[in-house]
Short mmCIF file of C-alpha atoms in Angstrom, two decimals:
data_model
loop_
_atom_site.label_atom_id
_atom_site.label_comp_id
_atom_site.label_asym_id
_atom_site.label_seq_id
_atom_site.Cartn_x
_atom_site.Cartn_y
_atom_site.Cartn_z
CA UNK K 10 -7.32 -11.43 -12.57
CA UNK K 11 -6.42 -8.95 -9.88
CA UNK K 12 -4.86 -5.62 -11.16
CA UNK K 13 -2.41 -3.63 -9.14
CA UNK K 14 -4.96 -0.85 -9.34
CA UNK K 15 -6.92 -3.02 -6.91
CA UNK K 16 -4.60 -3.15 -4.43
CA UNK K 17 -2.22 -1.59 -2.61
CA UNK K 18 1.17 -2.98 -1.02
CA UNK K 19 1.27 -3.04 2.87
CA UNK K 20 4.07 -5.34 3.45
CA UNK K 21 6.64 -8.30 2.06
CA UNK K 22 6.97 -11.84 3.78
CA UNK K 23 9.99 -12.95 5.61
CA UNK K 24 11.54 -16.24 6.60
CA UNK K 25 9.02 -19.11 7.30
CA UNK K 26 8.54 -19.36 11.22
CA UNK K 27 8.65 -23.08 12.38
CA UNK K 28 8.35 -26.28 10.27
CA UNK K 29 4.43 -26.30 9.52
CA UNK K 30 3.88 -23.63 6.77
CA UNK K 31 3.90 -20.48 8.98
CA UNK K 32 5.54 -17.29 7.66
CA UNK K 33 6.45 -14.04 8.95
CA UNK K 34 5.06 -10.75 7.58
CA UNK K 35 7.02 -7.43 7.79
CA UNK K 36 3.84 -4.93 7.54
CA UNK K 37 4.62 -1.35 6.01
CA UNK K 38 0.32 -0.53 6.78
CA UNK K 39 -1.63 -0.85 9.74
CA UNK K 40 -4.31 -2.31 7.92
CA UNK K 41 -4.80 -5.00 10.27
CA UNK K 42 -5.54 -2.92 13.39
CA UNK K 43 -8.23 -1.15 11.06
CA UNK K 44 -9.82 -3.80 8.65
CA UNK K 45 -10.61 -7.34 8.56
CA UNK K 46 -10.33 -9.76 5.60
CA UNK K 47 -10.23 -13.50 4.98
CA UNK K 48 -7.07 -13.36 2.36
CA UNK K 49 -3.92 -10.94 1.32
CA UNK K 50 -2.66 -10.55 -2.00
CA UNK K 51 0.93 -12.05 -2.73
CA UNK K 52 2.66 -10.93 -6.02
CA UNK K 53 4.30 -14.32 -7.08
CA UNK K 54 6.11 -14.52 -10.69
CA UNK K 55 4.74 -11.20 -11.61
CA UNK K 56 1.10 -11.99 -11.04
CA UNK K 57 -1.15 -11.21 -7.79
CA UNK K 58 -2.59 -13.52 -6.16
CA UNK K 59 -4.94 -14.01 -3.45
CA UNK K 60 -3.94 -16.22 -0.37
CA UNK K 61 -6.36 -17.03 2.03
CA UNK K 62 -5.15 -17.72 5.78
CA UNK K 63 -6.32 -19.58 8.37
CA UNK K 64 -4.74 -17.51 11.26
CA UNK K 65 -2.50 -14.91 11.84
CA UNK K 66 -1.28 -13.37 15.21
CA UNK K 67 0.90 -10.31 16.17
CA UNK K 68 4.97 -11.06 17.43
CA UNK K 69 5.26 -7.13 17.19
CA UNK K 70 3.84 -4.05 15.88
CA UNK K 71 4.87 -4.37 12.37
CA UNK K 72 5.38 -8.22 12.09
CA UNK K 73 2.94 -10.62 12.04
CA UNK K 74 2.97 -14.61 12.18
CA UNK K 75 0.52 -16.05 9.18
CA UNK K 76 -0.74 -19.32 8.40
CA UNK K 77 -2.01 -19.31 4.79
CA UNK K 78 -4.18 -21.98 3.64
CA UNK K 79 -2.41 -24.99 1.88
CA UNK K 80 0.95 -23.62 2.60
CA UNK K 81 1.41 -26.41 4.92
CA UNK K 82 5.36 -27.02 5.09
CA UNK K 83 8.72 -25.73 5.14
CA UNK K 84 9.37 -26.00 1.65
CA UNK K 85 6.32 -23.91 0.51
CA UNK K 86 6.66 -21.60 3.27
CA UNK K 87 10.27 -21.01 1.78
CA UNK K 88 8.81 -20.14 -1.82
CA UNK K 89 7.15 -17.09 -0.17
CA UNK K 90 10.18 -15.54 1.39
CA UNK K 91 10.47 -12.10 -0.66
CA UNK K 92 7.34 -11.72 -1.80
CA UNK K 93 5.49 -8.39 -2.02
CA UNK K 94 1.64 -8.81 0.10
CA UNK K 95 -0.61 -6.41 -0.74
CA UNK K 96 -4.10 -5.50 0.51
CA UNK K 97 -7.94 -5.22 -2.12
CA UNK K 98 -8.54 -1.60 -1.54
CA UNK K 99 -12.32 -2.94 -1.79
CA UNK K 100 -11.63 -4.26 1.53
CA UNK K 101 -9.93 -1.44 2.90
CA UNK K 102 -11.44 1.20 4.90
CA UNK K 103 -12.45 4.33 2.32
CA UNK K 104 -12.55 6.35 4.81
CA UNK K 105 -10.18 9.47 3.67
CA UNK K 106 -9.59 10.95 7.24
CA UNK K 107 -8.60 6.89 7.90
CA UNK K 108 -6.23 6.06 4.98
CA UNK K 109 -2.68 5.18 5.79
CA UNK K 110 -0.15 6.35 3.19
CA UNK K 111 0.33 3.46 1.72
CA UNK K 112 -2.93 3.13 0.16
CA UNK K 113 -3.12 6.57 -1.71
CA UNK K 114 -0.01 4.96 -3.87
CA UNK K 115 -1.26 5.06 -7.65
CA UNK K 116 -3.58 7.90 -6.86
CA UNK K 117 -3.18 11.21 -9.35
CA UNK K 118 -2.25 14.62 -7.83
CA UNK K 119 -4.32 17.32 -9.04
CA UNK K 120 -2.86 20.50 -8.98
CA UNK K 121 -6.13 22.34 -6.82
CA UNK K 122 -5.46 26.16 -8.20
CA UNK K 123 -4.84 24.98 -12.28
CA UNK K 124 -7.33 21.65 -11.73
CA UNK K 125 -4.71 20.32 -13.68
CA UNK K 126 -3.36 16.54 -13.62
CA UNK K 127 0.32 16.38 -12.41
CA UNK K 128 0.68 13.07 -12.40
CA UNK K 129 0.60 9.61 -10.56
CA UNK K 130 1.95 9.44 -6.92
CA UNK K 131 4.22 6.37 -7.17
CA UNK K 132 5.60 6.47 -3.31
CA UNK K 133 5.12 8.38 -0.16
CA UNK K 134 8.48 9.10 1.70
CA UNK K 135 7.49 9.41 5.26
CA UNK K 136 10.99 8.41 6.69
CA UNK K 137 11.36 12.14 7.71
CA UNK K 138 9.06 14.88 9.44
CA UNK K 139 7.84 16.25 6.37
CA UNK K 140 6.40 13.57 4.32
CA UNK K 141 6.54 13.46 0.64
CA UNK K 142 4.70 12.45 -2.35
CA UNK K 143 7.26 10.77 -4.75
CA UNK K 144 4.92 11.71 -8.29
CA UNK K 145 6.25 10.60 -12.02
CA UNK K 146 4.65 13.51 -13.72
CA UNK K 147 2.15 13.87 -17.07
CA UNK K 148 5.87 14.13 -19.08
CA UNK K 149 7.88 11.31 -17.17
CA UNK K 150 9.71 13.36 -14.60
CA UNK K 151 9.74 12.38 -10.67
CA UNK K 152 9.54 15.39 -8.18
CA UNK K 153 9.16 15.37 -4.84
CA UNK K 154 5.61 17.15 -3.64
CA UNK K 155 5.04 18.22 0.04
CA UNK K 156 2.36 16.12 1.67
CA UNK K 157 1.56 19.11 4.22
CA UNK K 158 -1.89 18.55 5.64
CA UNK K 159 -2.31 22.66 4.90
CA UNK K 160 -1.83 21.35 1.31
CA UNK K 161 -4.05 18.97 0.65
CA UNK K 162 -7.58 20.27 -0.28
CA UNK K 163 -9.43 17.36 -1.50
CA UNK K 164 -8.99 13.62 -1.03
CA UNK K 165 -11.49 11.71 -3.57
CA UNK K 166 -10.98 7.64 -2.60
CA UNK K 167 -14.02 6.55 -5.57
CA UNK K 168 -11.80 8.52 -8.43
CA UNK K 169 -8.43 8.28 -6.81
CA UNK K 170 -7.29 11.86 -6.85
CA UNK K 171 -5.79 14.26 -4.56
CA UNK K 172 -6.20 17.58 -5.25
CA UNK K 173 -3.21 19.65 -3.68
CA UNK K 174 -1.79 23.37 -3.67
CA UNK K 175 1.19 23.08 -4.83
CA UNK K 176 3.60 25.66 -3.60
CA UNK K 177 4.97 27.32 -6.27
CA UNK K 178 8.49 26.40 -8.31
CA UNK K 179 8.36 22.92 -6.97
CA UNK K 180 7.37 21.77 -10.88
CA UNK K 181 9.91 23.93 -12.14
CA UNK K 182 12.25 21.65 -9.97
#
């Protein structure tokens, strides 16, 4: 069984494209320009699950055309629509000066100057300039943490930590 831990999400799928079991995938991650693999995940009823493809091809930059394997018509093409795709971070390039922001998701913030655990980065908001690291916290708050390159001190991809200098107040937030 494939945890979420495994994975992380780079995209969702849209409409089915033609008649024949082809669907379109709105990519959040480059992945694809970085990594190859033979299947995606797709989160369907709750549970991951791998789907293998037989082809996929590029209409833009962040949507691509897939043909999964036994998804074959319309109707099952349909069934997708909505669904969350993720990529096996086994797969994925571990390469920290390589990761997209998408794939630290899950990862724990260390505070570097306490070496203390803040908490669990749950989303990066990179919508603006200055990105941010959306974190729930050790006691179950969410605070918004600067994702400033000066920040960052330590990126470990085998224990999935950041370690970070966080300026200070922004706990006391």
């Amino acid at each position: 069984m494939i945890k979420y831990e495994e994975v992380y999400k780079i995209g969702r799928i849209g409409k089915p494209h033609g008649v024949k079991g082809e669907t379109t995938l709105q990519l959040s991650d480059d992945v694809f320009d970085r990594v190859d693999a033979d299947y995606l995940v797709v989160e369907t009823d709750g549970i991951l699950v791998p789907f293998f493809f037989e082809e996929y091809r590029f209409r833009s930059d962040s949507v691509v055309l897939v043909k999964f394997c036994d998804i074959d018509t319309l109707e099952q093409a349909k069934e997708l629509t909505g669904c969350d795709v993720y990529f096996p971070r086994s797969l994925s390039d571990n390469d920290a000066e390589a990761m997209t922001w998408s794939a630290i998701v899950g990862f724990q913030l260390v505070d570097a100057i306490y070496n203390k655990v803040v908490g669990e980065i749950t989303a990066v908001d990179d919508s603006t300039l200055n990105v941010l690291f959306e974190v729930t916290t050790t006691d179950g708050r969410d605070i918004l943490v600067p994702a400033s390159e000066e920040l960052i001190q330590e990126v470990d991809t085998q224990q999935r930590t950041i370690y970070i200098n966080i300026p200070e107040g922004i706990l006391d937030l």
